[in-house]
PDB file of N, CA, C and O in Angstrom:
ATOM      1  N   UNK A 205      12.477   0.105 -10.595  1.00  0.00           N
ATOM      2  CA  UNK A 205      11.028  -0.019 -10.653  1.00  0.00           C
ATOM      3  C   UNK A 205      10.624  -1.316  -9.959  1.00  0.00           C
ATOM      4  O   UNK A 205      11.103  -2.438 -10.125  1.00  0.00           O
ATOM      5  N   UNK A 206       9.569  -0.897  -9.086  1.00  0.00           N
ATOM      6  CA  UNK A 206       9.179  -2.283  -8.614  1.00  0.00           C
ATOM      7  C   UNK A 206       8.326  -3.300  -9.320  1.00  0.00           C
ATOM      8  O   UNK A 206       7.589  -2.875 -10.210  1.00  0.00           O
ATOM      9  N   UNK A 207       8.324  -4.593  -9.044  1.00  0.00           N
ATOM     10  CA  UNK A 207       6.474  -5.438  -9.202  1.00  0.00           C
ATOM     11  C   UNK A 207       6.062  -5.569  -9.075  1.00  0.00           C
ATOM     12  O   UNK A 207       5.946  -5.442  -7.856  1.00  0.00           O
ATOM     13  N   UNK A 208       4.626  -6.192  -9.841  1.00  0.00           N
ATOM     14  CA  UNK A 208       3.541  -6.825  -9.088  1.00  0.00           C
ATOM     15  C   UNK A 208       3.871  -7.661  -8.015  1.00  0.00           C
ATOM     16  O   UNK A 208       3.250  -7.367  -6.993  1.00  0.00           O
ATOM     17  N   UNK A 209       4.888  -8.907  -7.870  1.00  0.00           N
ATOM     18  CA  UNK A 209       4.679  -9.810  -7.047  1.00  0.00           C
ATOM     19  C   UNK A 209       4.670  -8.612  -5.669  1.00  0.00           C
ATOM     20  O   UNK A 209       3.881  -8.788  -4.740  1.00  0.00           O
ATOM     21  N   UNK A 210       5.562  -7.501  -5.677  1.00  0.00           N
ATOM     22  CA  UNK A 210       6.012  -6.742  -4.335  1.00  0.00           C
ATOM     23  C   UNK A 210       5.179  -5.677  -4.043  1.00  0.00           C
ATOM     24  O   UNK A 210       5.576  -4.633  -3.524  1.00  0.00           O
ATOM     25  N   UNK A 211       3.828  -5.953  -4.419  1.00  0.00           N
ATOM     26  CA  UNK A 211       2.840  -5.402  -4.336  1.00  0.00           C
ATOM     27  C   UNK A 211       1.484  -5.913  -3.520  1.00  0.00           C
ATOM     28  O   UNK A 211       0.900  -6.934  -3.886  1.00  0.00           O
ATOM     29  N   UNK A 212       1.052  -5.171  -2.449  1.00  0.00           N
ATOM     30  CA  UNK A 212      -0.303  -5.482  -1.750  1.00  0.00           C
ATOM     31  C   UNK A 212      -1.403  -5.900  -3.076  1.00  0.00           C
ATOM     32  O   UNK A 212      -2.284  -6.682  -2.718  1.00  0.00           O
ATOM     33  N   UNK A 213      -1.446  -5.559  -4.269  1.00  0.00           N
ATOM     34  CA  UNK A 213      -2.467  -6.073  -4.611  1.00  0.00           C
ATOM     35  C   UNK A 213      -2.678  -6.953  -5.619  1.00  0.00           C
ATOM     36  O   UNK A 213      -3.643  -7.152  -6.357  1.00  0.00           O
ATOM     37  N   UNK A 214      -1.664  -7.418  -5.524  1.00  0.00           N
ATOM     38  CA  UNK A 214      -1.146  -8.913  -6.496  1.00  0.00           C
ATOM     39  C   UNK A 214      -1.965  -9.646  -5.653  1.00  0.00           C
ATOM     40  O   UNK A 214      -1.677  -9.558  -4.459  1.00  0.00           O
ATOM     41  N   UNK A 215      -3.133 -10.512  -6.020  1.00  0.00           N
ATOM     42  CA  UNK A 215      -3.437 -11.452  -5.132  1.00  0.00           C
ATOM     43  C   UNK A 215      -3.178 -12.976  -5.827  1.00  0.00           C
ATOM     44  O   UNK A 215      -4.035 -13.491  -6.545  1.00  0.00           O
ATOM     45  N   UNK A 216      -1.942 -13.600  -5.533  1.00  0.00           N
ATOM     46  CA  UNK A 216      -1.916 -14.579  -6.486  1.00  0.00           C
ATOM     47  C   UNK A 216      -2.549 -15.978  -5.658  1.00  0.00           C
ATOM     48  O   UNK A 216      -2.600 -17.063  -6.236  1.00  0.00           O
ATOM     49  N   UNK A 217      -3.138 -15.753  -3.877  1.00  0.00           N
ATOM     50  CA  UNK A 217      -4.011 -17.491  -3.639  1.00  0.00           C
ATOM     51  C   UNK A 217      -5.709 -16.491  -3.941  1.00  0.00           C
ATOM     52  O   UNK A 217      -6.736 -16.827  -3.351  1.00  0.00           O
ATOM     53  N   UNK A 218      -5.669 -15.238  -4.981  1.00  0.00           N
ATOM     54  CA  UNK A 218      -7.407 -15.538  -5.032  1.00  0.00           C
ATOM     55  C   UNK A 218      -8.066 -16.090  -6.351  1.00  0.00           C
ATOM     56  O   UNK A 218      -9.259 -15.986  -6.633  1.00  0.00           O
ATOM     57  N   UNK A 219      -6.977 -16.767  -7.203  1.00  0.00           N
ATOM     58  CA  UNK A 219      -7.443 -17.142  -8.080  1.00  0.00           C
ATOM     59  C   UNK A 219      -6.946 -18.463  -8.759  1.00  0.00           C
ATOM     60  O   UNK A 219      -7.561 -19.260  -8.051  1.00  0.00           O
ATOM     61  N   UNK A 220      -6.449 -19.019  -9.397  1.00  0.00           N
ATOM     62  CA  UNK A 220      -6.032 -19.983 -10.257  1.00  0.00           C
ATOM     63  C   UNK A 220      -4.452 -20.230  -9.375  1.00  0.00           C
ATOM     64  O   UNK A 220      -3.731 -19.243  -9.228  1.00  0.00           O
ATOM     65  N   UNK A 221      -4.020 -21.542  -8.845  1.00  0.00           N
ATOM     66  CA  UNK A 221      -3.291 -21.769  -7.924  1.00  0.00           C
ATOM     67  C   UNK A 221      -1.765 -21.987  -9.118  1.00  0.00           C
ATOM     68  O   UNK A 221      -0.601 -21.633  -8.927  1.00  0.00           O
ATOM     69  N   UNK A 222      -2.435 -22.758 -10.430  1.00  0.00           N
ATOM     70  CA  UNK A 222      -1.703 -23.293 -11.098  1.00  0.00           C
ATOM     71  C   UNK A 222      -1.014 -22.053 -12.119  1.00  0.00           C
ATOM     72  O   UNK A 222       0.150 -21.910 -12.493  1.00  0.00           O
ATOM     73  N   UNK A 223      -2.068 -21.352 -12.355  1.00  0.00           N
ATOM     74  CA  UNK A 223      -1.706 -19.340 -13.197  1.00  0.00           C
ATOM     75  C   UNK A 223      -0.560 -18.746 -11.965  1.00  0.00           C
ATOM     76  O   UNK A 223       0.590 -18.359 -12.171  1.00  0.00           O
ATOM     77  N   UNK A 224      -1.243 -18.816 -10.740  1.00  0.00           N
ATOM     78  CA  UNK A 224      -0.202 -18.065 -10.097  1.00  0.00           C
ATOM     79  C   UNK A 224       1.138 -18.374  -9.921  1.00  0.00           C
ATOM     80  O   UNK A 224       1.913 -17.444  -9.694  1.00  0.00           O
ATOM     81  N   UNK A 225       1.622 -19.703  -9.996  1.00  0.00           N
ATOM     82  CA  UNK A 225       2.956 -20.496  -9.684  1.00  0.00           C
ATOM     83  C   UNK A 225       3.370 -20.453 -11.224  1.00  0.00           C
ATOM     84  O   UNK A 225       4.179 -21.369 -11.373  1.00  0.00           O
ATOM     85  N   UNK A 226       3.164 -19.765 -12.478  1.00  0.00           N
ATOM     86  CA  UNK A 226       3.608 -19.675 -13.521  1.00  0.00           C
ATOM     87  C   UNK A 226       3.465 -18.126 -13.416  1.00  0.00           C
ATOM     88  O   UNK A 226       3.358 -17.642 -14.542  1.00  0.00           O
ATOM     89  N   UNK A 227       3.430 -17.233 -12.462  1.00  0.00           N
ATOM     90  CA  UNK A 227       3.621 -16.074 -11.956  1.00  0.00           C
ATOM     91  C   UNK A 227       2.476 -15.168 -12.702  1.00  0.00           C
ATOM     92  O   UNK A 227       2.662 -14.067 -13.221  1.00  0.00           O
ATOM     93  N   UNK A 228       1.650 -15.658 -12.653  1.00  0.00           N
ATOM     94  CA  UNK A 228      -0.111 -14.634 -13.040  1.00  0.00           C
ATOM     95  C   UNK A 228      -0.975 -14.471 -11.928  1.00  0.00           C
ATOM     96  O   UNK A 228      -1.215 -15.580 -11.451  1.00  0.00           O
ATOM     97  N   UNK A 229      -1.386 -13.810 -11.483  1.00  0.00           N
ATOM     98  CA  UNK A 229      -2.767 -13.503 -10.933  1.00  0.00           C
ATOM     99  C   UNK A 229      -3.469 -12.235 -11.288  1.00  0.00           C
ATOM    100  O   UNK A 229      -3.326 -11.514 -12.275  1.00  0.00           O
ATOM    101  N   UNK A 230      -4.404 -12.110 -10.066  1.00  0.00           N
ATOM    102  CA  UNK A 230      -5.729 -11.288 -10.070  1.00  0.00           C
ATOM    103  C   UNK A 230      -4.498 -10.066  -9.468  1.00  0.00           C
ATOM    104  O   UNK A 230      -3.556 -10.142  -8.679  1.00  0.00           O
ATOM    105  N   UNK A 231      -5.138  -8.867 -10.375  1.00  0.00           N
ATOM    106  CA  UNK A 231      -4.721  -7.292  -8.975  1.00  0.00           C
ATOM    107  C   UNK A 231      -6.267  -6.755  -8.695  1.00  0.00           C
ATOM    108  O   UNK A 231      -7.318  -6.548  -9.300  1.00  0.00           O
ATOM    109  N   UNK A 232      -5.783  -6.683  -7.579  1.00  0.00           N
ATOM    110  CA  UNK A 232      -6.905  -6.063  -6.628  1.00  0.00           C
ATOM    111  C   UNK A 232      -7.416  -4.748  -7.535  1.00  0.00           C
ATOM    112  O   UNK A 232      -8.587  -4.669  -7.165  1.00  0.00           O
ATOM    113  N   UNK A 233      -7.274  -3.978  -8.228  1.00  0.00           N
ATOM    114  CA  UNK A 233      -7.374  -2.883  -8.785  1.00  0.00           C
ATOM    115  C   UNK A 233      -7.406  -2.587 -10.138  1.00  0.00           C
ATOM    116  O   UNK A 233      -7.460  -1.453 -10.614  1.00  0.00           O
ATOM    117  N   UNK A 234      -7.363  -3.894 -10.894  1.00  0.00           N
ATOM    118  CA  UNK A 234      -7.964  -3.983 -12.099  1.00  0.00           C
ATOM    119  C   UNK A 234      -9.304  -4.500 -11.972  1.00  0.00           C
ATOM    120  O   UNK A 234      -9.563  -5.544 -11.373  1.00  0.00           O
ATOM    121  N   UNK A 235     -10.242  -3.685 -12.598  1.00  0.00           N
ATOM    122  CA  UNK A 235     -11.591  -3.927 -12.601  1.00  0.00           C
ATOM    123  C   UNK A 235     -12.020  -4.887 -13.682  1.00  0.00           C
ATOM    124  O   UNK A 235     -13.218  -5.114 -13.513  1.00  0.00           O
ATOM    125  N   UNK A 236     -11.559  -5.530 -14.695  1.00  0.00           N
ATOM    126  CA  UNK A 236     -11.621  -6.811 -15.139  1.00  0.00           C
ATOM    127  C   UNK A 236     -11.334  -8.032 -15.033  1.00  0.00           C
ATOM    128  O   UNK A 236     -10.261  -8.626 -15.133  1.00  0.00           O
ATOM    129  N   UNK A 237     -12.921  -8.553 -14.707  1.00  0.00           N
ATOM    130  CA  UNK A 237     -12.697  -9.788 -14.015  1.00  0.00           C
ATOM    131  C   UNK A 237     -12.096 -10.849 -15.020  1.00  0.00           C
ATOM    132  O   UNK A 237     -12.400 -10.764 -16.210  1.00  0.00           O
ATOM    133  N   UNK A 238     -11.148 -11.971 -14.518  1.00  0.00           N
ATOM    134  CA  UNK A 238     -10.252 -12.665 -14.432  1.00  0.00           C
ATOM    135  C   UNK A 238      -8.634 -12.371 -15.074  1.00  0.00           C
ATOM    136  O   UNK A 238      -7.783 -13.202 -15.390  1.00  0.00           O
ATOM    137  N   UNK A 239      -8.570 -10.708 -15.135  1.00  0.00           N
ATOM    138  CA  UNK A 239      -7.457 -10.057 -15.581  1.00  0.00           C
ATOM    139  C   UNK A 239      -6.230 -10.672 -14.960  1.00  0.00           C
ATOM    140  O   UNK A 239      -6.410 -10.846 -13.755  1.00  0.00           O
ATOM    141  N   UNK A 240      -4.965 -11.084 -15.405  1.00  0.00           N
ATOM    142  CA  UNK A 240      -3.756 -11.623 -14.483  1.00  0.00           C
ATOM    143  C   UNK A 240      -2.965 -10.637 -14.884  1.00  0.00           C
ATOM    144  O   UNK A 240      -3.057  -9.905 -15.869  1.00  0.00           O
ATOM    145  N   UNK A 241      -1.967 -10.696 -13.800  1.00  0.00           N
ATOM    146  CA  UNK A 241      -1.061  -9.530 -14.421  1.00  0.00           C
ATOM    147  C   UNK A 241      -0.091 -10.572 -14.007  1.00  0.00           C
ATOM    148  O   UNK A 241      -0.404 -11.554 -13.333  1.00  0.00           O
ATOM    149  N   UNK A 242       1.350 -10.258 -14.533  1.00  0.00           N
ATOM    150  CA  UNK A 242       2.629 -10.867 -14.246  1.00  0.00           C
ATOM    151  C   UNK A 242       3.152 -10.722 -12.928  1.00  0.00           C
ATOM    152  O   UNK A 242       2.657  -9.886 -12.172  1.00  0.00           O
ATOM    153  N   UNK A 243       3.830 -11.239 -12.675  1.00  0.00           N
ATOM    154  CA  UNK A 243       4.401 -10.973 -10.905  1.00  0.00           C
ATOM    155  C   UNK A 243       5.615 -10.186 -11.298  1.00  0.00           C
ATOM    156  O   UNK A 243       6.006  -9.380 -10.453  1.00  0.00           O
ATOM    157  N   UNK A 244       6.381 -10.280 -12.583  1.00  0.00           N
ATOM    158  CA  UNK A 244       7.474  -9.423 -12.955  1.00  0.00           C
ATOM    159  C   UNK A 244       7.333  -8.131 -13.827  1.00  0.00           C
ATOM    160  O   UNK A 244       8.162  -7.508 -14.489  1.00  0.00           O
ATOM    161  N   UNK A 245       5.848  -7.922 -13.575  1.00  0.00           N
ATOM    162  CA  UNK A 245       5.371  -7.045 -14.723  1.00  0.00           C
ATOM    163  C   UNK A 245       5.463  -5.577 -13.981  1.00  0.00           C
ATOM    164  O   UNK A 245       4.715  -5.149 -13.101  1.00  0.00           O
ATOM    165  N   UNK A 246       6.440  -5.018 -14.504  1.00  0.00           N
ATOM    166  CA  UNK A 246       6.432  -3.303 -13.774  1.00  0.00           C
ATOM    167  C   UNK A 246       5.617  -2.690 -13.147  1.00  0.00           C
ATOM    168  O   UNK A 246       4.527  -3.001 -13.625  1.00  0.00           O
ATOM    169  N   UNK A 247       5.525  -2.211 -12.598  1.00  0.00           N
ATOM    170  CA  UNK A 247       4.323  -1.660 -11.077  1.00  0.00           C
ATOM    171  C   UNK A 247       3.733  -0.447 -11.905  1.00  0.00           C
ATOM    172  O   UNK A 247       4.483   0.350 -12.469  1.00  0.00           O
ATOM    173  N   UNK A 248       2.460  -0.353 -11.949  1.00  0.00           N
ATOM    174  CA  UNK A 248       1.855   0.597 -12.544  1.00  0.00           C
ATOM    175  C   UNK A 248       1.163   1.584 -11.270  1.00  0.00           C
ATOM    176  O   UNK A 248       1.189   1.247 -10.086  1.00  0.00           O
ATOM    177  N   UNK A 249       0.720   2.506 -11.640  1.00  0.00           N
ATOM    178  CA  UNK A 249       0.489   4.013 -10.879  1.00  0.00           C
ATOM    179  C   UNK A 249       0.015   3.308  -9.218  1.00  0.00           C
ATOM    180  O   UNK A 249       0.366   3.787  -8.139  1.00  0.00           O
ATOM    181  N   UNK A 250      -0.592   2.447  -9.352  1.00  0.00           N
ATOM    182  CA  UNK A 250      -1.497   2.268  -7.837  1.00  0.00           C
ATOM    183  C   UNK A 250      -0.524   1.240  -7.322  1.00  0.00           C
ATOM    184  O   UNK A 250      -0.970   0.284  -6.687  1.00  0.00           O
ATOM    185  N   UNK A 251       0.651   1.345  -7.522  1.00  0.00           N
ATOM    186  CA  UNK A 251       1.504   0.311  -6.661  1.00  0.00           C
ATOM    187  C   UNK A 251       1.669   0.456  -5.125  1.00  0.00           C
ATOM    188  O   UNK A 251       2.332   1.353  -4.604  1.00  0.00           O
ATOM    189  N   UNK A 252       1.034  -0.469  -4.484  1.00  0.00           N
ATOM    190  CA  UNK A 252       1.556  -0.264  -2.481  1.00  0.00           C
ATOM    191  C   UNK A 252       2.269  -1.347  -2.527  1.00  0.00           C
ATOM    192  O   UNK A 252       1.857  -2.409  -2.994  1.00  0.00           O
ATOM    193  N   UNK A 253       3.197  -1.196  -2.129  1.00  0.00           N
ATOM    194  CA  UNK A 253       4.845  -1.899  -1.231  1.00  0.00           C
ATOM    195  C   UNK A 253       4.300  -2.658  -0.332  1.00  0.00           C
ATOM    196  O   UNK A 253       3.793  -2.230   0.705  1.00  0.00           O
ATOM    197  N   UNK A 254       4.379  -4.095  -0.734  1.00  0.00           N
ATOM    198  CA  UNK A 254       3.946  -4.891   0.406  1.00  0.00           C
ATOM    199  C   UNK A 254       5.947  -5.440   1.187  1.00  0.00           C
ATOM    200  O   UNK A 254       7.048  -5.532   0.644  1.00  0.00           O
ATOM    201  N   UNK A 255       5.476  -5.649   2.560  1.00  0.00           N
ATOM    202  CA  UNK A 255       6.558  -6.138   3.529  1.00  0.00           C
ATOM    203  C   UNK A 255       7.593  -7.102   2.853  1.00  0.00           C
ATOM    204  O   UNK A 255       7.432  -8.217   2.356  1.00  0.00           O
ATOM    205  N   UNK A 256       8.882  -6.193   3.014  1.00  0.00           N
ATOM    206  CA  UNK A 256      10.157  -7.641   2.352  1.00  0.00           C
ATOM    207  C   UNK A 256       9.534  -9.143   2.766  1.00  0.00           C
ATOM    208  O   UNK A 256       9.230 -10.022   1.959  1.00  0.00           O
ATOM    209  N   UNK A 257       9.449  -9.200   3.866  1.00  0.00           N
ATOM    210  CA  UNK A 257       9.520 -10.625   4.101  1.00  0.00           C
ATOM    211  C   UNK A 257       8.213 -11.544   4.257  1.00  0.00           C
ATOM    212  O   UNK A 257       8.192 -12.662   4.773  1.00  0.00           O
ATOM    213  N   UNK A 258       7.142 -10.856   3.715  1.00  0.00           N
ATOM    214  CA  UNK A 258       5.532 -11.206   2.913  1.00  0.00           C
ATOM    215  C   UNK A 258       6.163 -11.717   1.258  1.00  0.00           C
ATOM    216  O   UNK A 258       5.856 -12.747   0.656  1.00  0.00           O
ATOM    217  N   UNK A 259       7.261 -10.459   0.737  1.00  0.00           N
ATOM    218  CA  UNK A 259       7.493 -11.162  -0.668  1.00  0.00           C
ATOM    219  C   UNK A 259       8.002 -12.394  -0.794  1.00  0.00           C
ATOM    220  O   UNK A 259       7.667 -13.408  -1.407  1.00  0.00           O
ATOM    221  N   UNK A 260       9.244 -11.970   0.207  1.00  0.00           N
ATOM    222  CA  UNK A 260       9.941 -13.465  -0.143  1.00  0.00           C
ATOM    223  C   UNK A 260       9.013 -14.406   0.409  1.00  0.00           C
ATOM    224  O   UNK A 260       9.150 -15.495  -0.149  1.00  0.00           O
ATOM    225  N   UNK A 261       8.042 -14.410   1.368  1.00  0.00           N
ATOM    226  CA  UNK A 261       6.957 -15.958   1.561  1.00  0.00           C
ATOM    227  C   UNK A 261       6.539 -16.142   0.420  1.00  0.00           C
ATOM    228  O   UNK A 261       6.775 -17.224  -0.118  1.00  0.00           O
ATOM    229  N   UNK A 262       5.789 -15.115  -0.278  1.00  0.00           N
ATOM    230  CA  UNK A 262       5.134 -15.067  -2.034  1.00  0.00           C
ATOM    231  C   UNK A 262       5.779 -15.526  -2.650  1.00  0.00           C
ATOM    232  O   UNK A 262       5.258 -16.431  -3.301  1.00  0.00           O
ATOM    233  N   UNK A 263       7.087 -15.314  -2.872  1.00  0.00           N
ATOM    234  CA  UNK A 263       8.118 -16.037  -3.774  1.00  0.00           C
ATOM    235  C   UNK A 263       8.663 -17.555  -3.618  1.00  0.00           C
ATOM    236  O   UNK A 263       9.248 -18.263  -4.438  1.00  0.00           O
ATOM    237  N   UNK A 264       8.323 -17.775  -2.463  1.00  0.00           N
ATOM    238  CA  UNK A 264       8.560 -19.198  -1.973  1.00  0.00           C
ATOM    239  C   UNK A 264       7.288 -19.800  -2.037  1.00  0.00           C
ATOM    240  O   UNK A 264       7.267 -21.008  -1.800  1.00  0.00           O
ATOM    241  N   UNK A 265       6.048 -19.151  -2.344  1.00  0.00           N
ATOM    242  CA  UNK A 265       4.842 -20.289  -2.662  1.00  0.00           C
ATOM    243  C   UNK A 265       4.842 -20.714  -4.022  1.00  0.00           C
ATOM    244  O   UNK A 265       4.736 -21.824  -4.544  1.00  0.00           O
ATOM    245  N   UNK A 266       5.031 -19.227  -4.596  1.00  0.00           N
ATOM    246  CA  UNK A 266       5.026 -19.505  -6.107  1.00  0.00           C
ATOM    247  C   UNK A 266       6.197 -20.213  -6.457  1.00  0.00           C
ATOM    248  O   UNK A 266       5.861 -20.733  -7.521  1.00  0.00           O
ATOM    249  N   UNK A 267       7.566 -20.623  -6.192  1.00  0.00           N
ATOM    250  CA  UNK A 267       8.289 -21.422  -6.527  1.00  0.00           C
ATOM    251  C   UNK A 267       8.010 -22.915  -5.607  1.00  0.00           C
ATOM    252  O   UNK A 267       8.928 -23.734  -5.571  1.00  0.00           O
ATOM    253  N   UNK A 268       6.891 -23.165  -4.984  1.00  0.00           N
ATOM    254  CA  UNK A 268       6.849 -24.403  -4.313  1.00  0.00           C
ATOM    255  C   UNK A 268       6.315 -25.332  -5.104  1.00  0.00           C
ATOM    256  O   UNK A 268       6.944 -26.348  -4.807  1.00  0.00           O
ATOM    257  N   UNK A 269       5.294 -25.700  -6.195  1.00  0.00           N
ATOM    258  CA  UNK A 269       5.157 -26.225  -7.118  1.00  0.00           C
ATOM    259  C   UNK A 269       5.508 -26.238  -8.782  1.00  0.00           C
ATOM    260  O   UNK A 269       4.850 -26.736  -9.695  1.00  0.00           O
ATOM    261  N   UNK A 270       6.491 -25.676  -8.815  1.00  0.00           N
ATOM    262  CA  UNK A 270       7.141 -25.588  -9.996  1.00  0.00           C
ATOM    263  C   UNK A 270       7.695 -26.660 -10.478  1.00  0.00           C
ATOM    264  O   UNK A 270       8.295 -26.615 -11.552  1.00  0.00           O
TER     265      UNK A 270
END
């Protein structure tokens, strides 16, 4: 099963810089505003596959201030 982080609609620079590098953000597709979802949190029905090597950049922002 995939994740949020490996997902187009994880947006973790549209919200809270400091939530996202503790692996929370906004999904594009939850309609409640300031909802975070986990970056390790199982991919639910509307999951799109974002590019291997978009994740691993994602994974290297969110581990850049840790």
């Amino acid at each position: 099963m995939n994740t949020c982080i490996a997902c187009t609609h994880w947006q973790p620079k549209a919200g809270n810089a400091a939530l996202a590098r503790m692996g929370f953000a906004q999904c594009a597709k939850k309609a409640l505003a300031g909802h975070t979802t986990s970056a390790e949190a199982r991919a639910c029905e509307k999951f799109a596959p974002l590019d291997a090597d978009k994740v691993a950049a994602r994974r290297a922002w969110l581990e850049k201030k840790k």
